[in-house]
Tab-separated table of C-alpha atoms and ligand atoms in Angstrom:
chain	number	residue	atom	x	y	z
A	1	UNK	CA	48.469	183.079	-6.509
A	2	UNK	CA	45.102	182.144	-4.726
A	3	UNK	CA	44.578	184.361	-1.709
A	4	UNK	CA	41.176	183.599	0.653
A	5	UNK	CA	40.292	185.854	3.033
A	6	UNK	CA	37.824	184.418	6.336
A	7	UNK	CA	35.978	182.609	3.329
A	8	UNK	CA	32.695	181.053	4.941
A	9	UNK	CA	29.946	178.751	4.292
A	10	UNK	CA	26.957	177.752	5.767
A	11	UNK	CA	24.539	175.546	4.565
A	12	UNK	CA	21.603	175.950	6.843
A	13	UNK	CA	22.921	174.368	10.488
A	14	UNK	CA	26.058	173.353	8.805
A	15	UNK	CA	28.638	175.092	8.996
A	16	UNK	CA	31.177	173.876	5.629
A	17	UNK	CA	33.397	176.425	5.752
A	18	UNK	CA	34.438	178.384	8.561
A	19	UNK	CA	36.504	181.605	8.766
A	20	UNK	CA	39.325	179.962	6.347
A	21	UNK	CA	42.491	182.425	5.591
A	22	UNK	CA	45.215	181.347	3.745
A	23	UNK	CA	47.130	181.806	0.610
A	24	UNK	CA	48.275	179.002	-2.212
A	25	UNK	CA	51.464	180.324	-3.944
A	26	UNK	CA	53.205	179.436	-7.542
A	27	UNK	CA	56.037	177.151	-7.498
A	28	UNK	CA	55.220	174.455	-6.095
A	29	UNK	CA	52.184	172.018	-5.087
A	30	UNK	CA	49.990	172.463	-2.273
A	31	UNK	CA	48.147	170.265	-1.008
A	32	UNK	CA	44.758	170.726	0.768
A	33	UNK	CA	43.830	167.928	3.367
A	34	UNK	CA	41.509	166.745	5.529
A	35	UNK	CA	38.832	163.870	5.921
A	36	UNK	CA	35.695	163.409	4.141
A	37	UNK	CA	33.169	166.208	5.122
A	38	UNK	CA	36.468	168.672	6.292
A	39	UNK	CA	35.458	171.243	3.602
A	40	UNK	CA	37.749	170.911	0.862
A	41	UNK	CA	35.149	170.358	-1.849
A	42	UNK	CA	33.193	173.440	-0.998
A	43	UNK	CA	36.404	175.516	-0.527
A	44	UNK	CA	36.838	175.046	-4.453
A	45	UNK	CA	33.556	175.189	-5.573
A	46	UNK	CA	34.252	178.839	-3.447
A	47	UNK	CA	37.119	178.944	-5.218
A	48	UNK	CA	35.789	178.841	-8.634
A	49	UNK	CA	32.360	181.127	-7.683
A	50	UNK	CA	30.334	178.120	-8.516
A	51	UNK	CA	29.279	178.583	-4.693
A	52	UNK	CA	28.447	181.882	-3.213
A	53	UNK	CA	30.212	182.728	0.107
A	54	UNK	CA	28.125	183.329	3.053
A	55	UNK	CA	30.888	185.475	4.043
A	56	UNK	CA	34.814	186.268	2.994
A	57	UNK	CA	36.101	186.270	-0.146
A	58	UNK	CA	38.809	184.409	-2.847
A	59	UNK	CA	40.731	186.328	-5.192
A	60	UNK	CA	42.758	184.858	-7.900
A	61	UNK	CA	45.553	186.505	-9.392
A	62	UNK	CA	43.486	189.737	-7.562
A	63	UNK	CA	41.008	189.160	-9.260
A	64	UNK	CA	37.527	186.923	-8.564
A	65	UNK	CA	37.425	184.001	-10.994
A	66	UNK	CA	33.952	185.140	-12.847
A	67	UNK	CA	35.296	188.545	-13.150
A	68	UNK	CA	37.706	186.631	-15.840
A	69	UNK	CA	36.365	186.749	-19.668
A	70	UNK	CA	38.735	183.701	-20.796
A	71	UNK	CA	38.626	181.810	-17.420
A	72	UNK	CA	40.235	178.538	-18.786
A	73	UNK	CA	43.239	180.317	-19.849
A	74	UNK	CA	43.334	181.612	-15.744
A	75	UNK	CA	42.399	178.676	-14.205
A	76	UNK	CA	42.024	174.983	-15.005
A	77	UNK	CA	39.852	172.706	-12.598
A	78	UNK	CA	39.126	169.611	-12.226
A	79	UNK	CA	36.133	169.083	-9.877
A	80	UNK	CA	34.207	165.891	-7.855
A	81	UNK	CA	31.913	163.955	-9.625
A	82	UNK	CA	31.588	163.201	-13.737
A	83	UNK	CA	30.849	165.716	-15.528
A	84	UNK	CA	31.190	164.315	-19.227
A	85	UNK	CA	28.197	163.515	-21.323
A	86	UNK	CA	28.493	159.495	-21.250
A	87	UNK	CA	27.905	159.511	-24.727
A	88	UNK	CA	30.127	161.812	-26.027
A	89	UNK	CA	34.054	160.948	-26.553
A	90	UNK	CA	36.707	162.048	-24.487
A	91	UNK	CA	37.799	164.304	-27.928
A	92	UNK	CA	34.319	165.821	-28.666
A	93	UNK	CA	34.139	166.384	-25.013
A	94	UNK	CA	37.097	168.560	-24.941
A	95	UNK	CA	36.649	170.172	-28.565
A	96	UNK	CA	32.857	171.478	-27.370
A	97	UNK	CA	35.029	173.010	-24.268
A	98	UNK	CA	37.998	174.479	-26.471
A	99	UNK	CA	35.830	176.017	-28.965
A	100	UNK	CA	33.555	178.093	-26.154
A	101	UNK	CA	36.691	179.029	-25.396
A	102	UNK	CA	38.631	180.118	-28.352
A	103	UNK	CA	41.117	177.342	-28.154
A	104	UNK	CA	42.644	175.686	-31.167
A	105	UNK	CA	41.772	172.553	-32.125
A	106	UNK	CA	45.521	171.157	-31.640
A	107	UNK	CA	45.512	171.500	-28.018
A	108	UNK	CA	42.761	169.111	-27.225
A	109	UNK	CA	44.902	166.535	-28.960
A	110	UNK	CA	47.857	167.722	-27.361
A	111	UNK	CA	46.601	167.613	-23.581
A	112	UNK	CA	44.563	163.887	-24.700
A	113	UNK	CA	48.487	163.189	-25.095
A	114	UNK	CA	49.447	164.394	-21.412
A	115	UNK	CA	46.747	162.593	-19.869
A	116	UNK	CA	47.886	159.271	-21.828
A	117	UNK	CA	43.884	159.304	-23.065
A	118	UNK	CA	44.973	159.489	-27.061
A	119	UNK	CA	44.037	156.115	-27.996
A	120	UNK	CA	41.004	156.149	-25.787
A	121	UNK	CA	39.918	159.490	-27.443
A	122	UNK	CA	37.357	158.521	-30.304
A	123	UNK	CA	35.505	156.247	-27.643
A	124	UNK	CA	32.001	157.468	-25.578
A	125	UNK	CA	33.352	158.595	-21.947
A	126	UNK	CA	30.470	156.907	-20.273
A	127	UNK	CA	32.387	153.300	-20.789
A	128	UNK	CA	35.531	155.009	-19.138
A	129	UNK	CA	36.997	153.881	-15.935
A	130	UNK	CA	37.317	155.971	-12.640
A	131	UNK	CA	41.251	156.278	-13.657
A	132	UNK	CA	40.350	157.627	-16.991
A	133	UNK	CA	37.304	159.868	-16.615
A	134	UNK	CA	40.137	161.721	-13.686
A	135	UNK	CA	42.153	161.759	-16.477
A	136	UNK	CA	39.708	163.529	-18.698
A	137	UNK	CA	38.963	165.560	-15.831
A	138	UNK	CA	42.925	166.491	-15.869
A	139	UNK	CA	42.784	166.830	-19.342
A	140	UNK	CA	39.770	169.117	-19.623
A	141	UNK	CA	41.811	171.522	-16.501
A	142	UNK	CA	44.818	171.600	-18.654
A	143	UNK	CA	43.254	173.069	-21.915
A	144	UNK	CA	43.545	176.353	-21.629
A	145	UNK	CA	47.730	175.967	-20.291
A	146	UNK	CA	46.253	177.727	-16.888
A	147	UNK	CA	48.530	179.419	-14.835
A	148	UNK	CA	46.520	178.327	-11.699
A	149	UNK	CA	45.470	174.410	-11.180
A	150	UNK	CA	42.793	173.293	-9.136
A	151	UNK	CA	41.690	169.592	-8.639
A	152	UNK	CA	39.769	167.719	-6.219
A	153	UNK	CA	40.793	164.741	-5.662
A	154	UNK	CA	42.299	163.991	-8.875
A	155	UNK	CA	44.277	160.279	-7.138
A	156	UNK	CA	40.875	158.651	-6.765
A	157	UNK	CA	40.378	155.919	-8.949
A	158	UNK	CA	43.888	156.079	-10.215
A	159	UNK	CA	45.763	152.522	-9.980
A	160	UNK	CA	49.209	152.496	-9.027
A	161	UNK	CA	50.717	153.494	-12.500
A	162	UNK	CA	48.367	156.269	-12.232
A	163	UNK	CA	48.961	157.607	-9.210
A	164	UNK	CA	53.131	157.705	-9.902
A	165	UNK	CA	51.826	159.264	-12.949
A	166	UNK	CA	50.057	162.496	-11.399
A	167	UNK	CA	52.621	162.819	-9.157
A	168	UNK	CA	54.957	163.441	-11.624
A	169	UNK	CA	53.067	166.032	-13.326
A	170	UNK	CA	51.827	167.487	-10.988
A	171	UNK	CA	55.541	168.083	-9.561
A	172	UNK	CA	56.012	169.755	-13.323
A	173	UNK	CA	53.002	171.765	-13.295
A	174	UNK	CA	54.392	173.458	-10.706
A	175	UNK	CA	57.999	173.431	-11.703
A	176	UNK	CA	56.598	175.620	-14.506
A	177	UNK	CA	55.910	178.393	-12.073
A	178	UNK	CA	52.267	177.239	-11.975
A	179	UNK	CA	49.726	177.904	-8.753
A	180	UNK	CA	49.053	173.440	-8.481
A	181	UNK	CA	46.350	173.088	-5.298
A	182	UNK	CA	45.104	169.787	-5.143
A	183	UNK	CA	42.749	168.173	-2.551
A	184	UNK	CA	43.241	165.087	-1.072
A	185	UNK	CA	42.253	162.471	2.161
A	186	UNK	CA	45.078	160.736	1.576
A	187	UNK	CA	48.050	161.592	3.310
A	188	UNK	CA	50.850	159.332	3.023
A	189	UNK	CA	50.956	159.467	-0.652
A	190	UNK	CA	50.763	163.224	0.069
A	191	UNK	CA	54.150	164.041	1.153
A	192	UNK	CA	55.655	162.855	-1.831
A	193	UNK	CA	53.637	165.216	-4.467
A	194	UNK	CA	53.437	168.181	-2.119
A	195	UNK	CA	55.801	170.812	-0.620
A	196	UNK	CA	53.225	172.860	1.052
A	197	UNK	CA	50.029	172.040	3.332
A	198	UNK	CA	46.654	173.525	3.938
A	199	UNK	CA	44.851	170.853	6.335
A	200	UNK	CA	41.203	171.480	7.146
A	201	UNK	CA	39.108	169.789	9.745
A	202	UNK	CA	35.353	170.488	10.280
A	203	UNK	CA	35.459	173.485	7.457
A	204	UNK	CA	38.738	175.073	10.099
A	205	UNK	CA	42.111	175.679	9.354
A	206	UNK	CA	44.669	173.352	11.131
A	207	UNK	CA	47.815	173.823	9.689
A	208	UNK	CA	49.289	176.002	6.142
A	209	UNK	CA	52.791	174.313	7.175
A	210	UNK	CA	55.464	173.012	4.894
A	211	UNK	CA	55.389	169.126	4.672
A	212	UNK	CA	58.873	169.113	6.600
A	213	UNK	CA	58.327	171.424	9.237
A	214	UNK	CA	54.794	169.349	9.894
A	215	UNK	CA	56.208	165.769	10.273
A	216	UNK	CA	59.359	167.291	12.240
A	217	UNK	CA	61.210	164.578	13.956
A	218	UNK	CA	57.919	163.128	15.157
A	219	UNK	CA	57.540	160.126	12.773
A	220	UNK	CA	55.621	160.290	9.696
A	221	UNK	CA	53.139	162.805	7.963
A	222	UNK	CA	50.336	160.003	8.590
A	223	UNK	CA	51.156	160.438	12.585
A	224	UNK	CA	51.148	164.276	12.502
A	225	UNK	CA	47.885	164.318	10.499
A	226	UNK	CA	46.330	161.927	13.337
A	227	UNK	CA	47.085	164.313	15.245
A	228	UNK	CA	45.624	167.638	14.017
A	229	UNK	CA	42.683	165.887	13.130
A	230	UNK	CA	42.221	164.250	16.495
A	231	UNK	CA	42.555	167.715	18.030
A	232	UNK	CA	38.846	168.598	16.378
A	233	UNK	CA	37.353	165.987	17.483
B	1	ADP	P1	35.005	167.377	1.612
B	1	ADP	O1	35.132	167.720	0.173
B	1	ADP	O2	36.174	167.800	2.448
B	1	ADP	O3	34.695	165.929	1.817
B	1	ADP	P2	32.575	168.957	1.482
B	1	ADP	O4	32.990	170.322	1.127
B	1	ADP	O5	32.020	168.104	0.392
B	1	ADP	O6	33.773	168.193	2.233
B	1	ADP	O7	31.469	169.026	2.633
B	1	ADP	C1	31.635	169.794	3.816
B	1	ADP	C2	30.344	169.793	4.627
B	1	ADP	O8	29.373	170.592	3.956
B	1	ADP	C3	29.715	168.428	4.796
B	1	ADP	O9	29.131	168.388	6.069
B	1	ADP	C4	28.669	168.390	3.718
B	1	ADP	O10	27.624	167.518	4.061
B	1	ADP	C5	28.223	169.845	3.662
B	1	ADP	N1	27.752	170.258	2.332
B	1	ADP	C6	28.520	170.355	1.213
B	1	ADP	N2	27.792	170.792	0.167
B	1	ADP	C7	26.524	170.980	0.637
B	1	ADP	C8	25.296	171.437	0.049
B	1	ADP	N3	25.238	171.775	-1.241
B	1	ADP	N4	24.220	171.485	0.838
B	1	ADP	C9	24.276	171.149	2.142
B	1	ADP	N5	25.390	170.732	2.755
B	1	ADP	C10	26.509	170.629	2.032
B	2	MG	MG1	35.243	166.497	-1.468
């Protein structure tokens, strides 16, 4: 369970993140929303104490992330942007990660296999597509068999295979009684991964709704998030 608490942050004028409460629960996926520049990104980085918060706080499992001595066996993440040396492979990648954290060697073949990245493994990441460097990215969250899943916009880059693909584990993820918050600007293909909603706008809070009891008998979830959003602006 992921519980912040009027979590805030400024960075100088800007205000990212602003006065957010809510709480992300195990069981099923949650989705956090809201256009480019809402938040979301900073939120995790929060999240994961990668950022410090200019005021509030986020507790994991009760506990704040760095407090954690094995912290890929508490949470897995998968954050913007590469972070792979390009030319390093996919497997050496995740081996240097498994070993700083005590993880046997057979996992990092055994989440390559989730991912689908097997037969990619032995090549240098920095001649992977978008699709498969998210993939890594998934893979590398997955290695320590986390109770508590964060990724940031894990769909971008995926093709359409792909994209079906994360749905469905993402859906198991959290069928396993996992805490699965992903970010996301896209909200159509949204309400078919996600039963639960945090949507941000302008680093606020505009809805921590179920998916149903958002779109309510007013059309679809792309109309109601119109909405919400245009009430910011
Ligand atoms: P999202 O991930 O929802 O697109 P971000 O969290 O990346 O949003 O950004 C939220 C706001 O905070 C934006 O206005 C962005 O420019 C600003 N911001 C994010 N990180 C920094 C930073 N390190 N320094 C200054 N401003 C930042
Ligand atoms: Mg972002």
């Amino acid at each position: 369970m992921i519980d912040i608490r009027h979590l805030t942050k400024r960075y100088g004028r800007t205000t990212a993140v602003d006065d957010l409460t809510f709480t992300v629960r195990p069981g099923h996926v949650t989705a956090f929303l809201g256009p480019n520049g809402a938040g979301k990104s900073t939120t995790m980085r929060l999240m994961l104490g990668l950022d410090r918060p200019t005021a509030g706080e986020v507790r994991i499992d009760g506990k704040a992330y760095q407090d954690d001595r094995r912290p890929l066996h508490q949470v897995g993440a998968m954050l913007e942007g590469r972070s792979t040396h390009p030319g390093r492979s996919a497997y050496h990648h995740l081996l240097w990660m498994a070993q700083s954290n005590r993880i046997p060697r057979v996992r990092v073949q055994q989440v390559l296999e989730m991912v689908g990245l097997a037969d990619a493994a032995r090549r240098r990441t920095g001649g992977y597509s978008l699709g498969m460097t998210q993939r890594l990215g998934i893979a590398a969250a997955l290695l320590g068999d986390p109770p508590v899943l964060l990724l940031d916009e894990p769909v971008n880059g995926l093709d359409p295979e792909g994209i079906v693909w994360i749905r469905h584990l993402l859906k198991d993820l959290a069928a396993q009684g996992r805490t699965v918050f992903v970010s996301s600007h896209f909200m159509a293909e949204t309400a078919l991964t996600a039963q639960h909603l945090v949507v941000i706008g302008r680093g606020r809070l505009l809805a921590d709704t179920t998916v149903d009891d958002l779109v309510g008998d007013s059309g679809s979830l792309e109309d109601a998030f119109i909405r919400l959003i245009g009430a910011t602006r």
